[in-house]
Coordinates of C-alpha atoms in Angstrom, one line a residue:
Chain V
X190 CA -15.5 -20.0 157.7
X191 CA -12.7 -17.2 157.8
X192 CA -10.4 -16.5 161.0
X193 CA -8.3 -13.6 161.4
X194 CA -5.9 -13.4 164.4
X195 CA -4.2 -9.5 165.2
X196 CA -1.1 -10.3 167.5
X197 CA 0.7 -7.2 169.4
X198 CA 3.0 -6.6 172.2
X199 CA 0.9 -5.9 175.2
X200 CA 0.4 -2.2 176.2
X201 CA 3.4 -1.3 178.5
X202 CA 5.9 -3.6 176.9
X203 CA 8.1 -2.1 174.8
X204 CA 7.9 -2.5 171.0
X205 CA 11.3 -1.7 170.1
X206 CA 10.3 -2.3 166.3
X207 CA 7.3 0.0 166.6
X208 CA 9.7 2.6 168.0
X209 CA 12.0 2.1 165.2
X210 CA 9.6 2.8 162.4
X211 CA 7.9 5.8 164.6
X212 CA 11.8 7.4 164.5
X213 CA 11.5 6.8 160.8
X214 CA 8.4 8.4 160.2
X215 CA 9.4 11.4 162.3
X216 CA 13.0 11.3 160.6
X217 CA 11.0 12.1 157.4
X218 CA 8.8 14.6 158.7
X219 CA 10.8 17.7 157.1
X220 CA 9.9 16.1 153.3
X221 CA 6.4 14.2 154.1
X222 CA 5.3 16.3 157.6
X223 CA 4.7 13.0 159.4
X224 CA 5.9 14.6 162.4
X225 CA 2.8 13.9 164.5
X226 CA 3.0 10.1 164.3
X227 CA 3.3 8.7 168.1
X228 CA 3.0 4.9 169.6
X229 CA 3.5 2.9 167.1
X230 CA 2.9 -1.2 167.5
X231 CA 4.2 -3.4 165.0
X232 CA 2.2 -6.5 165.2
X233 CA 1.3 -9.2 162.8
X234 CA -2.0 -10.6 161.2
X235 CA -2.6 -14.3 160.7
X236 CA -5.6 -15.5 158.5
X237 CA -6.9 -18.7 158.0
X238 CA -10.3 -20.9 156.9
X239 CA -11.8 -23.2 159.7
X240 CA -14.3 -25.7 158.9
X241 CA -16.4 -25.0 162.3
X242 CA -20.1 -25.7 163.0
X243 CA -20.9 -22.3 163.8
X244 CA -19.1 -18.9 164.8
X245 CA -19.1 -19.6 168.9
X246 CA -17.3 -22.8 167.9
X247 CA -14.6 -21.3 165.6
X248 CA -14.2 -18.0 168.2
X249 CA -13.4 -20.4 170.9
X250 CA -11.0 -23.0 168.5
X251 CA -9.1 -19.9 167.5
X252 CA -8.9 -18.8 171.4
X253 CA -7.4 -22.0 172.0
X254 CA -4.8 -21.6 169.4
X255 CA -4.1 -18.1 170.4
X256 CA -3.4 -19.3 174.0
X257 CA -1.3 -22.7 172.9
X258 CA 0.9 -21.6 170.1
X259 CA -0.2 -18.3 168.3
X260 CA 0.4 -16.0 171.1
X261 CA 2.7 -15.8 174.0
X262 CA 0.7 -14.1 176.4
X263 CA 3.3 -13.0 179.2
X264 CA 4.3 -10.7 176.1
X265 CA 1.5 -10.6 173.7
X266 CA -2.0 -9.8 173.3
X267 CA -4.3 -11.2 170.9
X268 CA -8.1 -9.9 168.9
X269 CA -10.0 -12.6 167.1
X270 CA -12.2 -11.8 164.3
X271 CA -14.3 -14.9 162.7
X272 CA -16.6 -14.5 159.4
Chain L
X195 CA 26.8 -38.7 183.9
X196 CA 24.2 -39.6 180.6
X197 CA 23.0 -36.9 178.7
X198 CA 20.8 -36.0 175.9
X199 CA 20.9 -33.2 173.6
X200 CA 17.6 -32.5 171.6
X201 CA 18.1 -32.0 167.9
X202 CA 15.2 -29.9 166.1
X203 CA 15.3 -29.0 162.5
X204 CA 16.7 -25.8 162.3
X205 CA 19.3 -25.9 165.5
X206 CA 22.7 -25.4 164.6
X207 CA 24.6 -25.9 167.9
X208 CA 23.5 -29.6 168.9
X209 CA 26.2 -31.0 167.8
X210 CA 28.5 -28.1 169.2
X211 CA 26.5 -28.8 172.9
X212 CA 27.4 -32.7 172.5
X213 CA 31.1 -31.7 171.9
X214 CA 31.4 -29.4 175.2
X215 CA 29.6 -31.8 177.3
X216 CA 31.9 -34.9 176.2
X217 CA 34.7 -32.8 176.5
X218 CA 34.3 -31.5 179.7
X219 CA 32.4 -34.4 181.6
X220 CA 33.4 -37.1 179.7
X221 CA 29.8 -38.2 179.3
X222 CA 28.1 -40.4 177.0
X223 CA 25.9 -37.9 175.3
X224 CA 22.8 -39.2 172.9
X225 CA 21.0 -36.9 170.3
X226 CA 16.9 -37.1 170.6
X227 CA 15.0 -36.2 167.7
X228 CA 12.3 -33.6 168.3
X229 CA 9.7 -36.0 167.1
X230 CA 10.7 -38.8 169.7
X231 CA 7.8 -39.8 172.3
X232 CA 10.5 -41.0 174.8
X233 CA 13.7 -40.1 176.3
X234 CA 16.8 -42.6 176.6
X235 CA 16.3 -43.9 180.4
X236 CA 18.3 -42.8 183.2
X237 CA 19.2 -39.6 182.1
X238 CA 21.4 -36.8 184.4
X239 CA 21.4 -33.9 182.0
X240 CA 19.3 -32.8 179.0
X241 CA 20.4 -29.9 176.6
X242 CA 18.2 -27.7 174.7
X243 CA 20.8 -26.4 172.1
X244 CA 20.9 -22.7 170.5
X245 CA 20.3 -22.4 167.0
X246 CA 16.9 -21.6 165.4
X247 CA 14.2 -24.1 165.6
X248 CA 11.7 -24.4 163.1
X249 CA 13.7 -21.0 161.4
X250 CA 12.4 -19.0 164.4
X251 CA 9.0 -18.4 162.5
X252 CA 5.8 -17.9 164.2
X253 CA 8.1 -16.7 167.3
X254 CA 11.4 -17.9 168.8
X255 CA 11.3 -21.3 170.4
X256 CA 7.6 -21.2 170.0
X257 CA 6.6 -24.2 167.6
X258 CA 9.8 -26.2 169.3
X259 CA 8.3 -26.1 172.8
X260 CA 5.2 -28.0 171.4
X261 CA 7.4 -31.2 169.8
X262 CA 6.3 -34.4 170.9
X263 CA 9.7 -34.9 172.7
X264 CA 9.3 -31.5 174.8
X265 CA 6.4 -33.1 176.7
X266 CA 8.8 -36.0 178.1
X267 CA 11.6 -33.2 178.8
X268 CA 8.4 -31.4 180.6
X269 CA 8.0 -34.8 182.6
X270 CA 11.7 -35.5 183.1
X271 CA 12.4 -31.7 184.9
X272 CA 9.5 -32.6 187.1
X273 CA 11.4 -35.5 188.1
X274 CA 14.2 -33.2 188.9
X275 CA 16.1 -34.1 185.9
X276 CA 18.6 -31.2 185.1
X277 CA 17.8 -29.4 182.2
X278 CA 20.2 -26.5 180.5
X279 CA 18.4 -24.5 177.6
X280 CA 21.3 -22.4 175.7
X281 CA 19.9 -19.3 173.6
X282 CA 17.2 -20.9 171.6
X283 CA 16.8 -23.2 174.2
X284 CA 16.5 -21.0 176.3
X285 CA 13.7 -19.4 174.2
X286 CA 11.9 -23.1 174.2
X287 CA 12.1 -23.5 177.8
X288 CA 10.2 -20.2 178.6
X289 CA 7.7 -21.2 175.8
X290 CA 7.2 -24.3 177.4
X291 CA 6.5 -22.8 180.5
X292 CA 9.9 -24.7 182.4
X293 CA 11.0 -21.0 182.8
X294 CA 8.9 -17.9 183.9
X295 CA 9.3 -14.8 181.2
X296 CA 9.8 -14.9 177.7
X297 CA 12.4 -13.3 175.2
X298 CA 12.0 -10.7 173.3
X299 CA 13.5 -8.5 170.3
X300 CA 16.4 -7.1 171.1
X301 CA 16.4 -3.6 172.3
X302 CA 18.6 -2.2 169.5
X303 CA 17.1 -4.0 167.0
X304 CA 20.2 -6.0 165.9
X305 CA 21.4 -9.3 165.9
X306 CA 24.1 -9.4 168.6
X307 CA 26.9 -11.8 168.1
X308 CA 30.4 -11.2 170.5
X309 CA 32.2 -12.2 173.6
X310 CA 30.1 -11.2 176.6
X311 CA 31.3 -10.8 180.3
X312 CA 29.1 -12.1 182.5
X313 CA 28.7 -12.0 186.7
X314 CA 27.6 -15.1 188.6
X315 CA 24.6 -13.9 190.8
X316 CA 23.8 -17.5 192.3
X317 CA 26.8 -20.0 193.1
X318 CA 25.2 -22.1 195.1
X319 CA 23.5 -23.9 192.2
X320 CA 24.1 -27.1 190.6
X321 CA 25.1 -25.3 187.9
X322 CA 27.4 -22.8 189.2
X323 CA 29.2 -24.6 192.1
X324 CA 32.2 -25.3 190.1
X325 CA 32.9 -21.3 189.7
X326 CA 34.1 -20.9 193.2
X327 CA 34.2 -17.2 193.7
X328 CA 35.7 -16.2 190.3
X329 CA 34.7 -12.7 189.7
X330 CA 33.4 -12.8 186.2
X331 CA 33.2 -15.0 183.4
X332 CA 33.1 -14.7 179.5
X333 CA 31.2 -16.3 177.0
X334 CA 29.9 -16.0 173.7
X335 CA 26.2 -14.2 172.7
X336 CA 24.6 -14.9 169.5
X337 CA 20.8 -13.9 169.3
X338 CA 18.3 -11.8 168.1
X339 CA 16.0 -12.1 170.6
X340 CA 17.8 -11.9 173.9
X341 CA 15.9 -9.3 175.4
X342 CA 14.6 -11.1 178.7
X343 CA 10.9 -9.8 179.6
X344 CA 8.9 -11.0 183.0
X345 CA 6.3 -8.7 184.3
X346 CA 6.7 -6.7 187.9
X347 CA 5.2 -9.7 189.5
X348 CA 7.1 -12.5 187.9
X349 CA 10.3 -10.3 188.4
X350 CA 10.2 -9.9 191.9
X351 CA 9.7 -13.7 192.3
X352 CA 12.7 -14.8 190.6
X353 CA 14.7 -11.9 192.1
X354 CA 13.7 -12.6 195.4
X355 CA 13.9 -16.5 195.0
X356 CA 17.4 -16.3 193.9
X357 CA 16.9 -17.5 190.6
X358 CA 18.8 -15.1 188.6
X359 CA 22.0 -17.1 188.0
X360 CA 23.8 -15.0 185.8
X361 CA 23.9 -11.3 184.8
X362 CA 25.4 -9.0 182.3
X363 CA 28.2 -6.7 183.1
X364 CA 27.0 -4.6 179.7
X365 CA 23.4 -5.2 178.7
X366 CA 23.8 -6.0 175.0
X367 CA 19.9 -6.5 174.6
X368 CA 18.0 -4.5 176.9
X369 CA 17.2 -7.7 179.3
X370 CA 15.4 -6.8 182.1
X371 CA 17.9 -6.2 185.7
X372 CA 20.4 -7.4 183.1
X373 CA 19.5 -11.0 183.4
X374 CA 21.6 -13.3 181.4
X375 CA 20.2 -16.7 182.9
X376 CA 17.5 -17.8 185.2
X377 CA 16.6 -21.1 186.6
X378 CA 13.4 -22.6 188.2
X379 CA 12.2 -22.3 191.5
X380 CA 13.5 -26.0 192.0
X381 CA 16.9 -25.1 190.5
X382 CA 17.2 -28.1 188.3
X383 CA 16.3 -26.2 184.7
X384 CA 18.5 -23.7 184.1
X385 CA 17.9 -21.3 180.8
X386 CA 20.8 -18.9 179.5
X387 CA 21.2 -16.8 176.4
X388 CA 25.2 -16.7 176.4
X389 CA 26.7 -20.0 175.0
X390 CA 28.6 -22.2 177.7
X391 CA 28.9 -24.4 174.4
X392 CA 31.1 -22.1 172.6
X393 CA 33.2 -21.5 175.5
X394 CA 34.7 -24.8 177.1
X395 CA 38.3 -24.6 176.1
X396 CA 40.8 -22.1 175.6
X397 CA 41.0 -22.7 171.9
X398 CA 37.7 -21.2 171.6
X399 CA 38.6 -17.7 173.6
X400 CA 37.3 -18.7 176.5
X401 CA 37.2 -21.7 178.8
X402 CA 34.8 -20.4 181.3
X403 CA 31.9 -22.5 179.9
X404 CA 33.6 -25.8 181.1
X405 CA 32.7 -25.0 184.9
X406 CA 29.1 -24.9 184.1
X407 CA 29.1 -28.6 183.1
X408 CA 31.6 -29.5 185.7
X409 CA 29.3 -28.3 188.6
X410 CA 27.0 -30.8 187.5
X411 CA 29.2 -33.5 187.3
X412 CA 30.2 -32.5 191.1
X413 CA 26.4 -33.1 191.8
X414 CA 26.4 -36.3 190.9
X415 CA 29.5 -37.3 192.1
X416 CA 28.2 -36.1 195.9
X417 CA 24.9 -37.8 195.1

């Protein structure tokens, strides 16, 4: 089974990296017309294989990984996909 | 005093911490490998040093916080042993749940490395009693993820409970409420971004880190 985990800073937590990218995109607006970009968030994606009996078990396992190690839930939210 | 400094792969301040504790307190300092499953008996102080444990991959301090030795550090902290986490050590203590909040990327996105002025917000702690009425102190800052964050509720709790120990005079990284160092509610675990271990004798540019270790000695002498 293939697991994908998306991790972003929580809504409301200032994403300084996102802001820098947003500023760069807007700064290029003169040549490329990207002045309509807003609310850029930079996150990370983790992909891995899992040897779980079924989808529900896999999801539970990945959730536990997120809570324990992959995300810091003080500042980050995560989204899990299992297929 | 009997002290231990944890040793993680990638940390680069563990020996600095050992020397700082030895020079300022005359303590016997053990270096404890991160995979150890026990700590030396009778410790008075555990130092979680700065550096880049596990290369700062995933998140600063995240992997180190799950090292076998950290389970023992959590137990020792619960027994009341003094724990000081400096820089990456602060990040590790937050990730391990020994301190509230989290450290995020610096607001300016740049690694900040410079001498920095701090105010002592709480002088009535086992880490600050030897500072007397000194108005402010200088230590050295060196981090890319020193931006302290806590949600509004947590922040109110740590402010109301006088858990903020050090604040920046000029905020270098966007830390909420200018927070540079906090302790736990029980007052035996301190985490701070600036390095007292890089400022413990005049030859280093400042000796203002030394009273932190002297304070810990005082507690033992009074006991």
